[in-house]
Amino acid sequence: MDYNIVRKLFESPKKIVITAHRSPDADAIGSSLSLSHVLTKVGHHCDVVIPDAFPSFLDWMSGASQIMVFDSSEQEAAAKIKEADLIFCLDYNRLDRIAAVGDLVRNATAPKILIDHHIDPATFDYMLSDTNASSTAELVFDFVSNLDWVDRIDADVAACMYAGMMTDTGSFKYPSTTAHTHRVAAELMDRGLKPTHVHQEIFDNNSFSRLQLIGYALTNKLEFNETNGVSIISLSVDEKSRFNFKKGDTEGLVNYGLSIGGARMAVFLSEEPAYTKMSLRSKGDLDVNVIAREHFNGGGHKNAAGGKLDLDISAAVNKVKDVLESLDN
Ligand code: 5GP
Ligand code: MN
């Protein structure tokens, strides 16, 4: 990212569209909203467009209610992307990660700026891609800082950034957490951030039925293979609906599997009506990004990846076990 060139893009007021990935998480939404707020404060018009809905535990973020969800406002979102002067691509590395929105972005004439921390990014006009960064939110802070806009970060903006950093680092626990991550968090506190508030909004806002779903999954659906250190949790459409499932209710469930002493890898399989979504987590050098790419039509990072199987839940569980067995041999 050559900031001397990028700076010029912002010299006159621009119509800017910020996009983030499908099944958006706190990093996708927190990065998008914080960048949108800062760009608005320096005189630009910003719209955030995402492919599908975000979980309600992010509703508290400033600007969340103005996010345009492509699935429910296709025409309006398509027009915004087409007419944009500049498009940001946040927290994803390739346009095929954002479904139909990706085709619109690809066809749009506006220059595209990528800010992301996933491995192997495609080529964009301007790129801030750092696979060692804890989160896209941390990179958005760096971007804002390099353009001398840190003074535009207020408490609301800081809370959005912090939410992305906090969740993508497992509350500052994963090895991606660096001294710089903590320095950025400290700077956000200097700008009015109340970390306790963000923790409470995200982690202390469970519905009763969500906790019951987690309890059910851990009691009845967790399998652990002591030989290869792999845990698997699977949930069918029917099981989720028994617990009044809402988007985001299984967020983080995969981490329970990884917290077993001796676990090297954890798999979570969640059945949708037409396919099964998979989450993979690992410890140390076991690279789940490679496994997701080679076997499950997906990708991600070394220790956190995901994929999609065009199978129902029981076939998906069998396929995962077959693949893991073949890897062991
Ligand atoms: P999660 O398990 O939280 O859904 O995703 C973990 C990581 O894997 C995220 O960084 C996400 O970007 C990546 N990921 C999840 N699903 C997919 C997928 O279907 N394809 C690719 N390429 N990456 C995925
Ligand atoms: Mn991220």
mmCIF file of C-alpha atoms and ligand atoms in Angstrom:
data_model
loop_
_atom_site.group_PDB
_atom_site.id
_atom_site.type_symbol
_atom_site.label_atom_id
_atom_site.label_comp_id
_atom_site.label_asym_id
_atom_site.label_seq_id
_atom_site.Cartn_x
_atom_site.Cartn_y
_atom_site.Cartn_z
ATOM 1 C CA MET A 1 0.000 0.000 0.000
ATOM 2 C CA ASP A 2 1.660 3.233 -1.170
ATOM 3 C CA TYR A 3 0.029 5.804 1.097
ATOM 4 C CA ASN A 4 1.316 8.717 -1.007
ATOM 5 C CA ILE A 5 -0.779 7.436 -3.897
ATOM 6 C CA VAL A 6 -3.719 6.227 -1.792
ATOM 7 C CA ARG A 7 -3.913 9.580 0.027
ATOM 8 C CA LYS A 8 -4.721 11.285 -3.290
ATOM 9 C CA LEU A 9 -7.834 9.117 -3.698
ATOM 10 C CA PHE A 10 -9.354 10.905 -0.721
ATOM 11 C CA GLU A 11 -8.521 14.498 -1.703
ATOM 12 C CA SER A 12 -12.020 15.195 -3.036
ATOM 13 C CA PRO A 13 -15.322 13.870 -1.614
ATOM 14 C CA LYS A 14 -15.998 10.342 -2.866
ATOM 15 C CA LYS A 15 -18.904 7.913 -2.947
ATOM 16 C CA ILE A 16 -17.426 4.900 -1.185
ATOM 17 C CA VAL A 17 -18.803 1.387 -0.796
ATOM 18 C CA ILE A 18 -17.313 -0.887 1.863
ATOM 19 C CA THR A 19 -17.879 -4.622 1.421
ATOM 20 C CA ALA A 20 -17.186 -7.499 3.824
ATOM 21 C CA HIS A 21 -17.483 -11.271 3.629
ATOM 22 C CA ARG A 22 -20.450 -13.619 3.696
ATOM 23 C CA SER A 23 -21.639 -14.831 7.142
ATOM 24 C CA PRO A 24 -20.049 -11.682 8.549
ATOM 25 C CA ASP A 25 -18.417 -11.864 11.971
ATOM 26 C CA ALA A 26 -17.410 -9.129 14.414
ATOM 27 C CA ASP A 27 -14.182 -8.456 12.498
ATOM 28 C CA ALA A 28 -16.009 -8.050 9.175
ATOM 29 C CA ILE A 29 -18.685 -5.778 10.659
ATOM 30 C CA GLY A 30 -16.403 -3.954 13.119
ATOM 31 C CA SER A 31 -13.823 -3.174 10.409
ATOM 32 C CA SER A 32 -16.470 -2.016 7.957
ATOM 33 C CA LEU A 33 -18.321 0.235 10.374
ATOM 34 C CA SER A 34 -15.201 1.786 11.904
ATOM 35 C CA LEU A 35 -13.737 2.557 8.483
ATOM 36 C CA SER A 36 -17.089 3.918 7.324
ATOM 37 C CA HIS A 37 -17.292 6.264 10.328
ATOM 38 C CA VAL A 38 -13.763 7.594 9.829
ATOM 39 C CA LEU A 39 -14.242 8.128 6.078
ATOM 40 C CA THR A 40 -17.546 9.913 6.727
ATOM 41 C CA LYS A 41 -15.824 12.185 9.233
ATOM 42 C CA VAL A 42 -13.188 13.166 6.662
ATOM 43 C CA GLY A 43 -15.874 14.163 4.159
ATOM 44 C CA HIS A 44 -16.842 11.106 2.109
ATOM 45 C CA HIS A 45 -20.157 9.354 1.598
ATOM 46 C CA CYS A 46 -20.010 5.717 2.719
ATOM 47 C CA ASP A 47 -22.275 2.706 2.393
ATOM 48 C CA VAL A 48 -21.522 -0.706 3.892
ATOM 49 C CA VAL A 49 -22.770 -3.617 1.753
ATOM 50 C CA ILE A 50 -22.600 -7.230 2.930
ATOM 51 C CA PRO A 51 -23.846 -10.390 1.159
ATOM 52 C CA ASP A 52 -26.048 -11.740 3.979
ATOM 53 C CA ALA A 53 -27.269 -10.811 7.450
ATOM 54 C CA PHE A 54 -24.970 -10.397 10.461
ATOM 55 C CA PRO A 55 -25.697 -11.925 13.910
ATOM 56 C CA SER A 56 -27.809 -9.834 16.271
ATOM 57 C CA PHE A 57 -25.077 -9.755 18.941
ATOM 58 C CA LEU A 58 -23.496 -7.063 16.738
ATOM 59 C CA ASP A 59 -26.612 -4.856 16.624
ATOM 60 C CA TRP A 60 -25.147 -2.529 19.261
ATOM 61 C CA MET A 61 -22.412 -1.278 16.945
ATOM 62 C CA SER A 62 -22.815 2.306 15.851
ATOM 63 C CA GLY A 63 -24.145 2.339 12.270
ATOM 64 C CA ALA A 64 -25.186 -1.337 12.287
ATOM 65 C CA SER A 65 -28.793 -0.504 11.418
ATOM 66 C CA GLN A 66 -27.705 1.280 8.216
ATOM 67 C CA ILE A 67 -25.789 -1.695 6.804
ATOM 68 C CA MET A 68 -27.176 -2.779 3.443
ATOM 69 C CA VAL A 69 -27.703 -6.547 3.225
ATOM 70 C CA PHE A 70 -27.560 -7.670 -0.402
ATOM 71 C CA ASP A 71 -29.924 -10.629 0.130
ATOM 72 C CA SER A 72 -32.709 -8.287 1.214
ATOM 73 C CA SER A 73 -32.004 -5.180 -0.921
ATOM 74 C CA GLU A 74 -30.375 -6.442 -4.121
ATOM 75 C CA GLN A 75 -31.292 -3.582 -6.441
ATOM 76 C CA GLU A 76 -30.261 -0.812 -4.094
ATOM 77 C CA ALA A 77 -26.986 -2.524 -3.189
ATOM 78 C CA ALA A 78 -26.177 -3.220 -6.858
ATOM 79 C CA ALA A 79 -26.770 0.447 -7.734
ATOM 80 C CA LYS A 80 -24.484 1.619 -4.898
ATOM 81 C CA ILE A 81 -21.677 -0.680 -6.058
ATOM 82 C CA LYS A 82 -22.084 0.353 -9.691
ATOM 83 C CA GLU A 83 -22.051 4.072 -8.900
ATOM 84 C CA ALA A 84 -19.215 3.972 -6.348
ATOM 85 C CA ASP A 85 -16.024 6.015 -6.869
ATOM 86 C CA LEU A 86 -14.084 3.679 -4.616
ATOM 87 C CA ILE A 87 -14.731 0.196 -3.202
ATOM 88 C CA PHE A 88 -13.179 -1.318 -0.081
ATOM 89 C CA CYS A 89 -12.923 -5.086 0.299
ATOM 90 C CA LEU A 90 -12.557 -5.940 3.989
ATOM 91 C CA ASP A 91 -11.734 -9.208 5.751
ATOM 92 C CA TYR A 92 -11.804 -11.419 2.648
ATOM 93 C CA ASN A 93 -9.125 -12.224 0.114
ATOM 94 C CA ARG A 94 -11.008 -13.042 -3.094
ATOM 95 C CA LEU A 95 -14.222 -11.833 -4.669
ATOM 96 C CA ASP A 96 -15.651 -15.352 -4.852
ATOM 97 C CA ARG A 97 -15.901 -15.225 -1.019
ATOM 98 C CA ILE A 98 -18.725 -12.689 -1.269
ATOM 99 C CA ALA A 99 -21.042 -14.520 -3.674
ATOM 100 C CA ALA A 100 -23.149 -12.330 -5.998
ATOM 101 C CA VAL A 101 -21.737 -9.154 -4.455
ATOM 102 C CA GLY A 102 -18.337 -10.279 -5.768
ATOM 103 C CA ASP A 103 -19.570 -10.264 -9.360
ATOM 104 C CA LEU A 104 -20.926 -6.746 -8.917
ATOM 105 C CA VAL A 105 -17.650 -5.555 -7.403
ATOM 106 C CA ARG A 106 -15.667 -7.235 -10.185
ATOM 107 C CA ASN A 107 -17.730 -5.440 -12.836
ATOM 108 C CA ALA A 108 -17.669 -2.064 -11.113
ATOM 109 C CA THR A 109 -15.301 0.544 -12.574
ATOM 110 C CA ALA A 110 -14.224 1.969 -9.200
ATOM 111 C CA PRO A 111 -10.712 1.207 -7.917
ATOM 112 C CA LYS A 112 -10.727 -1.524 -5.260
ATOM 113 C CA ILE A 113 -8.809 -1.347 -2.003
ATOM 114 C CA LEU A 114 -8.235 -4.601 -0.116
ATOM 115 C CA ILE A 115 -7.642 -4.580 3.643
ATOM 116 C CA ASP A 116 -7.339 -8.157 4.867
ATOM 117 C CA HIS A 117 -5.361 -10.772 6.779
ATOM 118 C CA HIS A 118 -6.215 -14.013 4.933
ATOM 119 C CA ILE A 119 -3.610 -16.118 3.153
ATOM 120 C CA ASP A 120 -3.115 -15.857 -0.633
ATOM 121 C CA PRO A 121 -5.066 -12.763 -1.594
ATOM 122 C CA ALA A 122 -6.114 -12.184 -5.196
ATOM 123 C CA THR A 123 -4.838 -8.986 -6.864
ATOM 124 C CA PHE A 124 -6.658 -5.731 -6.072
ATOM 125 C CA ASP A 125 -5.784 -2.173 -7.208
ATOM 126 C CA TYR A 126 -4.517 -1.261 -3.742
ATOM 127 C CA MET A 127 -3.707 -3.830 -1.094
ATOM 128 C CA LEU A 128 -3.073 -3.813 2.621
ATOM 129 C CA SER A 129 -2.736 -7.546 3.113
ATOM 130 C CA ASP A 130 -0.901 -8.850 6.152
ATOM 131 C CA THR A 131 -1.446 -12.494 7.036
ATOM 132 C CA ASN A 132 0.313 -11.946 10.363
ATOM 133 C CA ALA A 133 -2.138 -9.277 11.461
ATOM 134 C CA SER A 134 -4.475 -10.283 14.288
ATOM 135 C CA SER A 135 -7.534 -8.982 12.506
ATOM 136 C CA THR A 136 -8.728 -6.790 9.695
ATOM 137 C CA ALA A 137 -9.818 -4.285 12.351
ATOM 138 C CA GLU A 138 -6.180 -3.888 13.432
ATOM 139 C CA LEU A 139 -5.237 -3.258 9.789
ATOM 140 C CA VAL A 140 -8.037 -0.699 9.453
ATOM 141 C CA PHE A 141 -6.479 1.093 12.428
ATOM 142 C CA ASP A 142 -3.075 1.012 10.666
ATOM 143 C CA PHE A 143 -4.664 2.331 7.462
ATOM 144 C CA VAL A 144 -6.399 5.164 9.333
ATOM 145 C CA SER A 145 -3.194 5.909 11.216
ATOM 146 C CA ASN A 146 -1.070 6.046 8.051
ATOM 147 C CA LEU A 147 -3.507 8.562 6.574
ATOM 148 C CA ASP A 148 -3.249 10.669 9.774
ATOM 149 C CA TRP A 149 -6.902 10.218 10.702
ATOM 150 C CA VAL A 150 -6.467 8.696 14.166
ATOM 151 C CA ASP A 151 -7.996 11.811 15.730
ATOM 152 C CA ARG A 152 -11.265 10.930 13.955
ATOM 153 C CA ILE A 153 -11.551 7.764 16.067
ATOM 154 C CA ASP A 154 -14.061 8.377 18.857
ATOM 155 C CA ALA A 155 -15.384 5.937 21.473
ATOM 156 C CA ASP A 156 -17.982 4.450 19.084
ATOM 157 C CA VAL A 157 -15.466 3.910 16.291
ATOM 158 C CA ALA A 158 -12.958 2.469 18.779
ATOM 159 C CA ALA A 159 -15.560 -0.018 20.062
ATOM 160 C CA CYS A 160 -16.174 -1.325 16.513
ATOM 161 C CA MET A 161 -12.428 -1.787 15.916
ATOM 162 C CA TYR A 162 -11.865 -3.367 19.295
ATOM 163 C CA ALA A 163 -14.707 -5.853 18.748
ATOM 164 C CA GLY A 164 -12.980 -7.110 15.579
ATOM 165 C CA MET A 165 -9.598 -7.403 17.272
ATOM 166 C CA MET A 166 -10.988 -9.024 20.407
ATOM 167 C CA THR A 167 -13.005 -11.707 18.622
ATOM 168 C CA ASP A 168 -10.423 -12.595 15.954
ATOM 169 C CA THR A 169 -7.755 -13.073 18.648
ATOM 170 C CA GLY A 170 -9.996 -15.132 20.977
ATOM 171 C CA SER A 171 -9.881 -12.261 23.499
ATOM 172 C CA PHE A 172 -6.161 -11.613 22.839
ATOM 173 C CA LYS A 173 -5.228 -15.261 23.355
ATOM 174 C CA TYR A 174 -4.202 -16.553 19.899
ATOM 175 C CA PRO A 175 -0.562 -16.325 18.729
ATOM 176 C CA SER A 176 -1.608 -13.673 16.187
ATOM 177 C CA THR A 177 -1.820 -11.267 19.149
ATOM 178 C CA THR A 178 1.273 -9.052 19.006
ATOM 179 C CA ALA A 179 2.649 -6.133 20.993
ATOM 180 C CA HIS A 180 1.269 -3.972 18.185
ATOM 181 C CA THR A 181 -2.215 -5.463 18.742
ATOM 182 C CA HIS A 182 -2.044 -4.393 22.386
ATOM 183 C CA ARG A 183 -0.659 -0.962 21.445
ATOM 184 C CA VAL A 184 -3.590 -0.437 19.094
ATOM 185 C CA ALA A 185 -5.985 -1.522 21.865
ATOM 186 C CA ALA A 186 -4.286 0.950 24.228
ATOM 187 C CA GLU A 187 -4.615 3.742 21.657
ATOM 188 C CA LEU A 188 -8.320 2.876 21.307
ATOM 189 C CA MET A 189 -8.688 3.179 25.109
ATOM 190 C CA ASP A 190 -7.014 6.585 24.933
ATOM 191 C CA ARG A 191 -9.698 7.514 22.425
ATOM 192 C CA GLY A 192 -12.548 6.581 24.758
ATOM 193 C CA LEU A 193 -12.943 2.816 24.342
ATOM 194 C CA LYS A 194 -14.485 0.945 27.290
ATOM 195 C CA PRO A 195 -13.344 -2.693 26.728
ATOM 196 C CA THR A 196 -15.714 -4.062 29.391
ATOM 197 C CA HIS A 197 -18.652 -2.679 27.452
ATOM 198 C CA VAL A 198 -17.581 -4.497 24.267
ATOM 199 C CA HIS A 199 -16.958 -7.783 26.133
ATOM 200 C CA GLN A 200 -20.400 -7.589 27.741
ATOM 201 C CA GLU A 201 -22.177 -6.754 24.487
ATOM 202 C CA ILE A 202 -20.557 -9.693 22.694
ATOM 203 C CA PHE A 203 -20.156 -12.386 25.344
ATOM 204 C CA ASP A 204 -22.789 -11.626 27.991
ATOM 205 C CA ASN A 205 -25.760 -11.364 25.702
ATOM 206 C CA ASN A 206 -26.704 -15.009 25.292
ATOM 207 C CA SER A 207 -30.279 -16.114 24.868
ATOM 208 C CA PHE A 208 -31.420 -18.917 27.151
ATOM 209 C CA SER A 209 -31.995 -21.171 24.131
ATOM 210 C CA ARG A 210 -28.466 -20.553 22.829
ATOM 211 C CA LEU A 211 -26.932 -21.813 26.082
ATOM 212 C CA GLN A 212 -29.203 -24.829 25.942
ATOM 213 C CA LEU A 213 -28.084 -25.535 22.365
ATOM 214 C CA ILE A 214 -24.425 -25.360 23.463
ATOM 215 C CA GLY A 215 -25.202 -27.666 26.403
ATOM 216 C CA TYR A 216 -26.935 -30.124 24.096
ATOM 217 C CA ALA A 217 -24.080 -30.038 21.581
ATOM 218 C CA LEU A 218 -21.430 -30.656 24.255
ATOM 219 C CA THR A 219 -23.392 -33.384 26.039
ATOM 220 C CA ASN A 220 -24.809 -35.277 23.080
ATOM 221 C CA LYS A 221 -22.872 -34.357 19.962
ATOM 222 C CA LEU A 222 -19.211 -33.919 20.930
ATOM 223 C CA GLU A 223 -16.940 -36.754 19.814
ATOM 224 C CA PHE A 224 -13.274 -36.888 20.701
ATOM 225 C CA ASN A 225 -10.786 -39.266 19.132
ATOM 226 C CA GLU A 226 -7.900 -39.586 21.579
ATOM 227 C CA THR A 227 -5.714 -41.301 19.004
ATOM 228 C CA ASN A 228 -5.554 -38.447 16.512
ATOM 229 C CA GLY A 229 -6.589 -35.641 18.900
ATOM 230 C CA VAL A 230 -9.533 -34.562 16.748
ATOM 231 C CA SER A 231 -12.882 -33.458 18.166
ATOM 232 C CA ILE A 232 -16.032 -33.239 16.062
ATOM 233 C CA ILE A 233 -19.332 -31.542 16.871
ATOM 234 C CA SER A 234 -22.164 -31.762 14.349
ATOM 235 C CA LEU A 235 -25.624 -30.206 14.376
ATOM 236 C CA SER A 236 -28.462 -30.899 11.948
ATOM 237 C CA VAL A 237 -31.040 -28.378 10.784
ATOM 238 C CA ASP A 238 -33.589 -30.143 12.984
ATOM 239 C CA GLU A 239 -31.411 -30.038 16.108
ATOM 240 C CA LYS A 240 -30.753 -26.332 15.658
ATOM 241 C CA SER A 241 -34.434 -25.554 15.158
ATOM 242 C CA ARG A 242 -35.308 -27.399 18.396
ATOM 243 C CA PHE A 243 -33.306 -24.716 20.204
ATOM 244 C CA ASN A 244 -34.792 -21.739 18.362
ATOM 245 C CA PHE A 245 -31.532 -21.299 16.435
ATOM 246 C CA LYS A 246 -30.523 -17.757 15.448
ATOM 247 C CA LYS A 247 -27.561 -16.757 13.295
ATOM 248 C CA GLY A 248 -24.478 -16.565 15.480
ATOM 249 C CA ASP A 249 -25.741 -19.037 18.111
ATOM 250 C CA THR A 250 -23.015 -21.576 17.246
ATOM 251 C CA GLU A 251 -20.249 -18.950 16.980
ATOM 252 C CA GLY A 252 -17.273 -20.191 19.004
ATOM 253 C CA LEU A 253 -18.743 -23.659 19.606
ATOM 254 C CA VAL A 254 -15.819 -25.251 17.724
ATOM 255 C CA ASN A 255 -13.409 -23.839 20.308
ATOM 256 C CA TYR A 256 -14.813 -26.076 23.052
ATOM 257 C CA GLY A 257 -13.591 -29.065 21.065
ATOM 258 C CA LEU A 258 -10.114 -27.574 20.844
ATOM 259 C CA SER A 259 -10.008 -26.860 24.581
ATOM 260 C CA ILE A 260 -9.864 -30.591 25.441
ATOM 261 C CA GLY A 261 -6.405 -31.474 26.761
ATOM 262 C CA GLY A 262 -4.605 -33.315 23.947
ATOM 263 C CA ALA A 263 -6.842 -31.911 21.212
ATOM 264 C CA ARG A 264 -4.913 -30.909 18.081
ATOM 265 C CA MET A 265 -7.814 -30.111 15.852
ATOM 266 C CA ALA A 266 -11.518 -29.367 16.240
ATOM 267 C CA VAL A 267 -14.247 -29.660 13.624
ATOM 268 C CA PHE A 268 -17.722 -28.163 13.793
ATOM 269 C CA LEU A 269 -20.301 -29.138 11.184
ATOM 270 C CA SER A 270 -23.532 -27.205 10.873
ATOM 271 C CA GLU A 271 -26.187 -28.418 8.470
ATOM 272 C CA GLU A 272 -28.032 -25.901 6.283
ATOM 273 C CA PRO A 273 -30.989 -26.895 4.105
ATOM 274 C CA ALA A 274 -28.819 -27.388 0.984
ATOM 275 C CA TYR A 275 -25.300 -28.032 2.284
ATOM 276 C CA THR A 276 -23.184 -28.407 5.432
ATOM 277 C CA LYS A 277 -20.918 -25.600 6.648
ATOM 278 C CA MET A 278 -17.711 -26.566 8.348
ATOM 279 C CA SER A 279 -15.385 -24.807 10.784
ATOM 280 C CA LEU A 280 -11.887 -26.079 11.524
ATOM 281 C CA ARG A 281 -9.556 -25.033 14.319
ATOM 282 C CA SER A 282 -6.110 -26.321 15.243
ATOM 283 C CA LYS A 283 -3.245 -25.792 17.648
ATOM 284 C CA GLY A 284 0.391 -25.243 16.710
ATOM 285 C CA ASP A 285 1.740 -26.290 13.347
ATOM 286 C CA LEU A 286 -1.230 -28.308 12.158
ATOM 287 C CA ASP A 287 -2.411 -26.298 9.134
ATOM 288 C CA VAL A 288 -6.197 -26.464 8.757
ATOM 289 C CA ASN A 289 -6.119 -23.938 5.905
ATOM 290 C CA VAL A 290 -4.428 -26.578 3.758
ATOM 291 C CA ILE A 291 -6.920 -29.258 4.823
ATOM 292 C CA ALA A 292 -9.886 -26.956 4.114
ATOM 293 C CA ARG A 293 -8.534 -26.080 0.680
ATOM 294 C CA GLU A 294 -7.604 -29.545 -0.409
ATOM 295 C CA HIS A 295 -10.611 -31.431 0.878
ATOM 296 C CA PHE A 296 -13.478 -29.140 1.774
ATOM 297 C CA ASN A 297 -13.743 -26.455 -0.878
ATOM 298 C CA GLY A 298 -12.660 -23.776 1.585
ATOM 299 C CA GLY A 299 -9.709 -21.994 3.168
ATOM 300 C CA GLY A 300 -8.823 -19.502 5.901
ATOM 301 C CA HIS A 301 -5.802 -19.312 8.171
ATOM 302 C CA LYS A 302 -3.356 -21.885 9.545
ATOM 303 C CA ASN A 303 -5.239 -22.346 12.828
ATOM 304 C CA ALA A 304 -8.766 -21.309 11.779
ATOM 305 C CA ALA A 305 -10.386 -22.244 8.521
ATOM 306 C CA GLY A 306 -13.717 -23.206 7.060
ATOM 307 C CA GLY A 307 -15.351 -24.868 4.113
ATOM 308 C CA LYS A 308 -18.580 -26.113 2.617
ATOM 309 C CA LEU A 309 -19.719 -29.632 1.801
ATOM 310 C CA ASP A 310 -22.566 -30.318 -0.609
ATOM 311 C CA LEU A 311 -23.771 -33.099 1.686
ATOM 312 C CA ASP A 312 -26.302 -33.550 4.472
ATOM 313 C CA ILE A 313 -25.004 -33.721 8.014
ATOM 314 C CA SER A 314 -24.498 -37.457 8.366
ATOM 315 C CA ALA A 315 -22.741 -37.743 4.996
ATOM 316 C CA ALA A 316 -20.618 -34.722 5.946
ATOM 317 C CA VAL A 317 -19.548 -36.320 9.249
ATOM 318 C CA ASN A 318 -18.589 -39.492 7.377
ATOM 319 C CA LYS A 319 -16.645 -37.557 4.769
ATOM 320 C CA VAL A 320 -14.715 -35.657 7.471
ATOM 321 C CA LYS A 321 -13.829 -38.909 9.235
ATOM 322 C CA ASP A 322 -12.704 -40.477 5.935
ATOM 323 C CA VAL A 323 -10.501 -37.506 5.080
ATOM 324 C CA LEU A 324 -8.943 -37.429 8.556
ATOM 325 C CA GLU A 325 -8.251 -41.133 8.398
ATOM 326 C CA SER A 326 -6.547 -40.722 5.018
ATOM 327 C CA LEU A 327 -4.403 -37.899 6.460
ATOM 328 C CA ASP A 328 -3.326 -40.087 9.363
ATOM 329 C CA ASN A 329 -2.092 -42.761 6.992
HETATM 330 P P1 5GP B 1 -15.364 -19.741 10.670
HETATM 331 O O1 5GP B 1 -15.062 -21.141 11.071
HETATM 332 O O2 5GP B 1 -15.316 -18.808 11.838
HETATM 333 O O3 5GP B 1 -16.600 -19.619 9.838
HETATM 334 O O4 5GP B 1 -14.183 -19.300 9.699
HETATM 335 C C1 5GP B 1 -12.844 -19.367 10.109
HETATM 336 C C2 5GP B 1 -11.963 -18.826 9.034
HETATM 337 O O5 5GP B 1 -12.064 -19.610 7.864
HETATM 338 C C3 5GP B 1 -12.297 -17.412 8.620
HETATM 339 O O6 5GP B 1 -11.080 -16.719 8.526
HETATM 340 C C4 5GP B 1 -12.931 -17.536 7.272
HETATM 341 O O7 5GP B 1 -12.578 -16.491 6.455
HETATM 342 C C5 5GP B 1 -12.410 -18.846 6.730
HETATM 343 N N1 5GP B 1 -13.493 -19.534 6.034
HETATM 344 C C6 5GP B 1 -14.652 -19.989 6.570
HETATM 345 N N2 5GP B 1 -15.422 -20.581 5.654
HETATM 346 C C7 5GP B 1 -14.747 -20.525 4.483
HETATM 347 C C8 5GP B 1 -15.029 -20.981 3.140
HETATM 348 O O8 5GP B 1 -16.072 -21.564 2.834
HETATM 349 N N3 5GP B 1 -14.072 -20.709 2.206
HETATM 350 C C9 5GP B 1 -12.911 -20.071 2.513
HETATM 351 N N4 5GP B 1 -12.014 -19.852 1.530
HETATM 352 N N5 5GP B 1 -12.610 -19.654 3.750
HETATM 353 C C10 5GP B 1 -13.509 -19.861 4.739
HETATM 354 MN MN MN B 2 -10.864 -11.370 10.290
#
